[in-house]
Amino acid sequence: MSAGSAAEGAAARRLSRGASGLRHLRWAREVLATLEAHVEHNPALDGAEREALRGEARALAGAVQALSGAVKPYRDFLERTRVRYRGRVRVAEHLVREADAGHADEGARARLEEALTELAGMEATQRRPLKAALSAEIDRLREAMARMDARLEERHSAAFVESLYPPLTDGASRVADDGDPDDDAAASPR
């Protein structure tokens, strides 16, 4: 494979940078599992190759763990804290609509402004730092995987490196997983 086609192959197996942290975590875990499966089940590998792949798996496992450590607090925040604020805004918006329809609630607009102000404050003080930490870990993971690919391509074929990566859905936004209809990635590969 030429350098140009090797680069095209790498781009084709890359998850979109815009994909969520949770989707990056799934993608990286799929790659790690395939790397480990090569170590355990690929009879074409000699002892030195197998040991080198074990080292790559350990390094990737560390990056996966670091990303997991950033995904969990961000997801917990979104699914617990942020939804409470958003619920409060929806109630305040409802009360404003009711007041506009002639139902008595003179304080509805003030409550809506207060809820929106608190939501904006929460975004600045809680969400942005969590999102920044997650974004940094996504970048570190992607960089670690690019370095891993480069090291592996020195010793193995491009096809071997490509074998590590799962198929992605259209737009490279998530891992394709038709085998699990409950998975949000249940979609056909691109």
PDB file of C-alpha atoms in Angstrom:
ATOM      1  CA  MET A   1       0.000   0.000   0.000  1.00  0.00           C
ATOM      2  CA  SER A   2       1.401   3.409  -0.944  1.00  0.00           C
ATOM      3  CA  ALA A   3       1.838   6.153   1.626  1.00  0.00           C
ATOM      4  CA  GLY A   4      -1.179   7.958   0.161  1.00  0.00           C
ATOM      5  CA  SER A   5      -3.421   4.919   0.273  1.00  0.00           C
ATOM      6  CA  ALA A   6      -2.183   4.042   3.779  1.00  0.00           C
ATOM      7  CA  ALA A   7      -3.184   7.537   4.916  1.00  0.00           C
ATOM      8  CA  GLU A   8      -6.567   7.122   3.212  1.00  0.00           C
ATOM      9  CA  GLY A   9      -7.034   3.800   5.019  1.00  0.00           C
ATOM     10  CA  ALA A  10      -6.237   5.442   8.344  1.00  0.00           C
ATOM     11  CA  ALA A  11      -8.741   8.222   7.664  1.00  0.00           C
ATOM     12  CA  ALA A  12     -11.418   5.717   6.691  1.00  0.00           C
ATOM     13  CA  ARG A  13     -11.185   3.884  10.011  1.00  0.00           C
ATOM     14  CA  ARG A  14     -11.070   6.992  12.207  1.00  0.00           C
ATOM     15  CA  LEU A  15     -14.065   7.947  14.239  1.00  0.00           C
ATOM     16  CA  SER A  16     -15.160  11.509  13.582  1.00  0.00           C
ATOM     17  CA  ARG A  17     -13.543  13.948  16.022  1.00  0.00           C
ATOM     18  CA  GLY A  18     -17.029  15.317  16.620  1.00  0.00           C
ATOM     19  CA  ALA A  19     -18.287  12.016  18.022  1.00  0.00           C
ATOM     20  CA  SER A  20     -19.089  11.988  21.725  1.00  0.00           C
ATOM     21  CA  GLY A  21     -16.678  10.864  24.399  1.00  0.00           C
ATOM     22  CA  LEU A  22     -18.805   7.795  24.998  1.00  0.00           C
ATOM     23  CA  ARG A  23     -18.591   6.867  21.315  1.00  0.00           C
ATOM     24  CA  HIS A  24     -14.826   7.411  21.347  1.00  0.00           C
ATOM     25  CA  LEU A  25     -14.637   5.119  24.356  1.00  0.00           C
ATOM     26  CA  ARG A  26     -16.592   2.392  22.560  1.00  0.00           C
ATOM     27  CA  TRP A  27     -14.420   2.786  19.452  1.00  0.00           C
ATOM     28  CA  ALA A  28     -11.186   2.572  21.426  1.00  0.00           C
ATOM     29  CA  ARG A  29     -12.403  -0.449  23.390  1.00  0.00           C
ATOM     30  CA  GLU A  30     -13.224  -2.196  20.098  1.00  0.00           C
ATOM     31  CA  VAL A  31      -9.694  -1.503  18.825  1.00  0.00           C
ATOM     32  CA  LEU A  32      -8.169  -2.678  22.112  1.00  0.00           C
ATOM     33  CA  ALA A  33     -10.214  -5.895  22.043  1.00  0.00           C
ATOM     34  CA  THR A  34      -9.057  -6.616  18.486  1.00  0.00           C
ATOM     35  CA  LEU A  35      -5.448  -5.902  19.375  1.00  0.00           C
ATOM     36  CA  GLU A  36      -5.714  -8.312  22.320  1.00  0.00           C
ATOM     37  CA  ALA A  37      -7.398 -10.910  20.096  1.00  0.00           C
ATOM     38  CA  HIS A  38      -4.470 -10.724  17.648  1.00  0.00           C
ATOM     39  CA  VAL A  39      -2.107 -11.399  20.560  1.00  0.00           C
ATOM     40  CA  GLU A  40      -4.171 -14.358  21.749  1.00  0.00           C
ATOM     41  CA  HIS A  41      -5.379 -15.893  18.499  1.00  0.00           C
ATOM     42  CA  ASN A  42      -3.193 -14.901  15.540  1.00  0.00           C
ATOM     43  CA  PRO A  43      -0.881 -17.861  14.814  1.00  0.00           C
ATOM     44  CA  ALA A  44       1.075 -15.842  12.233  1.00  0.00           C
ATOM     45  CA  LEU A  45       2.692 -13.739  14.958  1.00  0.00           C
ATOM     46  CA  ASP A  46       6.099 -14.718  16.271  1.00  0.00           C
ATOM     47  CA  GLY A  47       7.098 -14.262  19.916  1.00  0.00           C
ATOM     48  CA  ALA A  48       8.645 -10.811  19.431  1.00  0.00           C
ATOM     49  CA  GLU A  49       5.631  -9.559  17.475  1.00  0.00           C
ATOM     50  CA  ARG A  50       3.274 -10.931  20.089  1.00  0.00           C
ATOM     51  CA  GLU A  51       5.220  -9.213  22.884  1.00  0.00           C
ATOM     52  CA  ALA A  52       5.292  -5.922  20.959  1.00  0.00           C
ATOM     53  CA  LEU A  53       1.525  -6.124  20.512  1.00  0.00           C
ATOM     54  CA  ARG A  54       1.097  -6.786  24.230  1.00  0.00           C
ATOM     55  CA  GLY A  55       2.987  -3.558  24.876  1.00  0.00           C
ATOM     56  CA  GLU A  56       0.730  -1.694  22.439  1.00  0.00           C
ATOM     57  CA  ALA A  57      -2.322  -3.174  24.159  1.00  0.00           C
ATOM     58  CA  ARG A  58      -1.067  -2.036  27.572  1.00  0.00           C
ATOM     59  CA  ALA A  59      -0.446   1.481  26.272  1.00  0.00           C
ATOM     60  CA  LEU A  60      -3.843   1.657  24.588  1.00  0.00           C
ATOM     61  CA  ALA A  61      -5.530   0.264  27.705  1.00  0.00           C
ATOM     62  CA  GLY A  62      -4.043   3.165  29.668  1.00  0.00           C
ATOM     63  CA  ALA A  63      -5.438   5.686  27.176  1.00  0.00           C
ATOM     64  CA  VAL A  64      -8.830   3.955  27.261  1.00  0.00           C
ATOM     65  CA  GLN A  65      -8.839   4.076  31.058  1.00  0.00           C
ATOM     66  CA  ALA A  66      -7.954   7.773  31.034  1.00  0.00           C
ATOM     67  CA  LEU A  67     -10.773   8.510  28.597  1.00  0.00           C
ATOM     68  CA  SER A  68     -13.188   6.464  30.688  1.00  0.00           C
ATOM     69  CA  GLY A  69     -12.180   8.569  33.678  1.00  0.00           C
ATOM     70  CA  ALA A  70     -13.259  11.708  31.806  1.00  0.00           C
ATOM     71  CA  VAL A  71     -16.389  10.247  30.179  1.00  0.00           C
ATOM     72  CA  LYS A  72     -18.026   9.121  33.411  1.00  0.00           C
ATOM     73  CA  PRO A  73     -18.156  12.478  35.223  1.00  0.00           C
ATOM     74  CA  TYR A  74     -19.310  14.255  32.064  1.00  0.00           C
ATOM     75  CA  ARG A  75     -22.063  11.698  31.375  1.00  0.00           C
ATOM     76  CA  ASP A  76     -23.134  11.763  35.036  1.00  0.00           C
ATOM     77  CA  PHE A  77     -23.309  15.544  34.864  1.00  0.00           C
ATOM     78  CA  LEU A  78     -25.397  15.488  31.669  1.00  0.00           C
ATOM     79  CA  GLU A  79     -27.755  12.788  32.893  1.00  0.00           C
ATOM     80  CA  ARG A  80     -28.214  14.042  36.442  1.00  0.00           C
ATOM     81  CA  THR A  81     -27.345  17.681  37.023  1.00  0.00           C
ATOM     82  CA  ARG A  82     -27.991  19.247  33.632  1.00  0.00           C
ATOM     83  CA  VAL A  83     -31.378  17.569  33.125  1.00  0.00           C
ATOM     84  CA  ARG A  84     -32.630  19.066  36.406  1.00  0.00           C
ATOM     85  CA  TYR A  85     -31.751  22.561  35.226  1.00  0.00           C
ATOM     86  CA  ARG A  86     -33.294  21.922  31.816  1.00  0.00           C
ATOM     87  CA  GLY A  87     -36.458  20.593  33.459  1.00  0.00           C
ATOM     88  CA  ARG A  88     -36.720  23.729  35.547  1.00  0.00           C
ATOM     89  CA  VAL A  89     -36.414  25.896  32.407  1.00  0.00           C
ATOM     90  CA  ARG A  90     -39.181  23.899  30.685  1.00  0.00           C
ATOM     91  CA  VAL A  91     -41.485  24.410  33.672  1.00  0.00           C
ATOM     92  CA  ALA A  92     -40.741  28.128  33.693  1.00  0.00           C
ATOM     93  CA  GLU A  93     -41.394  28.328  29.927  1.00  0.00           C
ATOM     94  CA  HIS A  94     -44.710  26.531  30.463  1.00  0.00           C
ATOM     95  CA  LEU A  95     -45.696  28.994  33.193  1.00  0.00           C
ATOM     96  CA  VAL A  96     -44.882  31.913  30.886  1.00  0.00           C
ATOM     97  CA  ARG A  97     -47.058  30.416  28.131  1.00  0.00           C
ATOM     98  CA  GLU A  98     -49.852  29.932  30.659  1.00  0.00           C
ATOM     99  CA  ALA A  99     -49.478  33.528  31.848  1.00  0.00           C
ATOM    100  CA  ASP A 100     -49.547  34.741  28.229  1.00  0.00           C
ATOM    101  CA  ALA A 101     -52.770  32.765  27.742  1.00  0.00           C
ATOM    102  CA  GLY A 102     -54.378  34.742  30.558  1.00  0.00           C
ATOM    103  CA  HIS A 103     -53.803  32.388  33.454  1.00  0.00           C
ATOM    104  CA  ALA A 104     -52.638  34.163  36.564  1.00  0.00           C
ATOM    105  CA  ASP A 105     -48.910  33.902  37.220  1.00  0.00           C
ATOM    106  CA  GLU A 106     -47.339  37.307  37.364  1.00  0.00           C
ATOM    107  CA  GLY A 107     -43.956  35.941  38.473  1.00  0.00           C
ATOM    108  CA  ALA A 108     -43.563  33.491  35.571  1.00  0.00           C
ATOM    109  CA  ARG A 109     -41.221  35.650  33.484  1.00  0.00           C
ATOM    110  CA  ALA A 110     -39.033  36.377  36.492  1.00  0.00           C
ATOM    111  CA  ARG A 111     -38.838  32.659  37.292  1.00  0.00           C
ATOM    112  CA  LEU A 112     -37.942  31.913  33.662  1.00  0.00           C
ATOM    113  CA  GLU A 113     -35.152  34.518  33.699  1.00  0.00           C
ATOM    114  CA  GLU A 114     -33.867  33.103  36.991  1.00  0.00           C
ATOM    115  CA  ALA A 115     -33.914  29.537  35.639  1.00  0.00           C
ATOM    116  CA  LEU A 116     -32.121  30.600  32.439  1.00  0.00           C
ATOM    117  CA  THR A 117     -29.517  32.507  34.446  1.00  0.00           C
ATOM    118  CA  GLU A 118     -28.874  29.484  36.659  1.00  0.00           C
ATOM    119  CA  LEU A 119     -28.661  27.228  33.589  1.00  0.00           C
ATOM    120  CA  ALA A 120     -26.095  29.564  32.009  1.00  0.00           C
ATOM    121  CA  GLY A 121     -24.126  29.682  35.264  1.00  0.00           C
ATOM    122  CA  MET A 122     -24.137  25.913  35.529  1.00  0.00           C
ATOM    123  CA  GLU A 123     -22.906  25.659  31.945  1.00  0.00           C
ATOM    124  CA  ALA A 124     -19.976  27.958  32.728  1.00  0.00           C
ATOM    125  CA  THR A 125     -18.982  26.573  36.110  1.00  0.00           C
ATOM    126  CA  GLN A 126     -19.698  22.865  35.708  1.00  0.00           C
ATOM    127  CA  ARG A 127     -20.207  21.754  32.107  1.00  0.00           C
ATOM    128  CA  ARG A 128     -17.386  23.638  30.383  1.00  0.00           C
ATOM    129  CA  PRO A 129     -14.632  22.314  32.681  1.00  0.00           C
ATOM    130  CA  LEU A 130     -15.930  18.748  32.392  1.00  0.00           C
ATOM    131  CA  LYS A 131     -16.274  19.069  28.617  1.00  0.00           C
ATOM    132  CA  ALA A 132     -12.766  20.543  28.336  1.00  0.00           C
ATOM    133  CA  ALA A 133     -11.297  17.643  30.325  1.00  0.00           C
ATOM    134  CA  LEU A 134     -13.179  15.159  28.156  1.00  0.00           C
ATOM    135  CA  SER A 135     -12.072  16.881  24.967  1.00  0.00           C
ATOM    136  CA  ALA A 136      -8.455  16.792  26.099  1.00  0.00           C
ATOM    137  CA  GLU A 137      -8.684  13.040  26.802  1.00  0.00           C
ATOM    138  CA  ILE A 138     -10.289  12.426  23.395  1.00  0.00           C
ATOM    139  CA  ASP A 139      -7.374  14.273  21.779  1.00  0.00           C
ATOM    140  CA  ARG A 140      -4.846  12.276  23.822  1.00  0.00           C
ATOM    141  CA  LEU A 141      -6.540   9.015  22.860  1.00  0.00           C
ATOM    142  CA  ARG A 142      -6.604   9.921  19.163  1.00  0.00           C
ATOM    143  CA  GLU A 143      -2.939  10.936  19.290  1.00  0.00           C
ATOM    144  CA  ALA A 144      -2.008   7.708  21.097  1.00  0.00           C
ATOM    145  CA  MET A 145      -3.860   5.660  18.488  1.00  0.00           C
ATOM    146  CA  ALA A 146      -2.168   7.514  15.623  1.00  0.00           C
ATOM    147  CA  ARG A 147       1.250   6.849  17.181  1.00  0.00           C
ATOM    148  CA  MET A 148       0.279   3.205  17.730  1.00  0.00           C
ATOM    149  CA  ASP A 149      -0.741   2.890  14.082  1.00  0.00           C
ATOM    150  CA  ALA A 150       2.570   4.368  12.941  1.00  0.00           C
ATOM    151  CA  ARG A 151       4.574   1.956  15.115  1.00  0.00           C
ATOM    152  CA  LEU A 152       2.505  -1.013  13.970  1.00  0.00           C
ATOM    153  CA  GLU A 153       2.820  -0.055  10.311  1.00  0.00           C
ATOM    154  CA  GLU A 154       6.616  -0.272  10.702  1.00  0.00           C
ATOM    155  CA  ARG A 155       6.316  -3.978  11.583  1.00  0.00           C
ATOM    156  CA  HIS A 156       3.029  -5.086  10.033  1.00  0.00           C
ATOM    157  CA  SER A 157       1.036  -4.555   6.875  1.00  0.00           C
ATOM    158  CA  ALA A 158      -1.495  -1.778   6.493  1.00  0.00           C
ATOM    159  CA  ALA A 159      -4.138  -4.510   6.282  1.00  0.00           C
ATOM    160  CA  PHE A 160      -3.098  -5.748   9.724  1.00  0.00           C
ATOM    161  CA  VAL A 161      -3.448  -2.265  11.188  1.00  0.00           C
ATOM    162  CA  GLU A 162      -6.804  -1.776   9.456  1.00  0.00           C
ATOM    163  CA  SER A 163      -7.987  -5.082  10.957  1.00  0.00           C
ATOM    164  CA  LEU A 164      -7.862  -3.455  14.397  1.00  0.00           C
ATOM    165  CA  TYR A 165     -10.596  -0.965  13.578  1.00  0.00           C
ATOM    166  CA  PRO A 166     -14.308  -1.728  13.591  1.00  0.00           C
ATOM    167  CA  PRO A 167     -16.593  -0.593  10.794  1.00  0.00           C
ATOM    168  CA  LEU A 168     -18.190   2.791  11.351  1.00  0.00           C
ATOM    169  CA  THR A 169     -21.607   4.146  10.461  1.00  0.00           C
ATOM    170  CA  ASP A 170     -22.206   6.797   7.828  1.00  0.00           C
ATOM    171  CA  GLY A 171     -20.313   9.912   8.708  1.00  0.00           C
ATOM    172  CA  ALA A 172     -17.928   7.927  10.930  1.00  0.00           C
ATOM    173  CA  SER A 173     -19.975   9.045  13.923  1.00  0.00           C
ATOM    174  CA  ARG A 174     -20.097   5.712  15.752  1.00  0.00           C
ATOM    175  CA  VAL A 175     -19.152   2.044  15.647  1.00  0.00           C
ATOM    176  CA  ALA A 176     -21.548   0.026  13.503  1.00  0.00           C
ATOM    177  CA  ASP A 177     -23.180  -2.727  15.538  1.00  0.00           C
ATOM    178  CA  ASP A 178     -26.095  -4.412  13.816  1.00  0.00           C
ATOM    179  CA  GLY A 179     -25.850  -7.255  16.314  1.00  0.00           C
ATOM    180  CA  ASP A 180     -27.296  -5.188  19.161  1.00  0.00           C
ATOM    181  CA  PRO A 181     -30.572  -3.382  18.436  1.00  0.00           C
ATOM    182  CA  ASP A 182     -30.466  -1.730  21.872  1.00  0.00           C
ATOM    183  CA  ASP A 183     -27.141  -0.109  21.065  1.00  0.00           C
ATOM    184  CA  ASP A 184     -27.386   3.435  19.736  1.00  0.00           C
ATOM    185  CA  ALA A 185     -24.800   2.361  17.179  1.00  0.00           C
ATOM    186  CA  ALA A 186     -27.113  -0.221  15.648  1.00  0.00           C
ATOM    187  CA  ALA A 187     -26.575   0.850  12.081  1.00  0.00           C
ATOM    188  CA  SER A 188     -25.021  -0.421   8.926  1.00  0.00           C
ATOM    189  CA  PRO A 189     -21.382   0.276   8.138  1.00  0.00           C
ATOM    190  CA  ARG A 190     -20.663   2.988   5.653  1.00  0.00           C
TER     191      ARG A 190
END
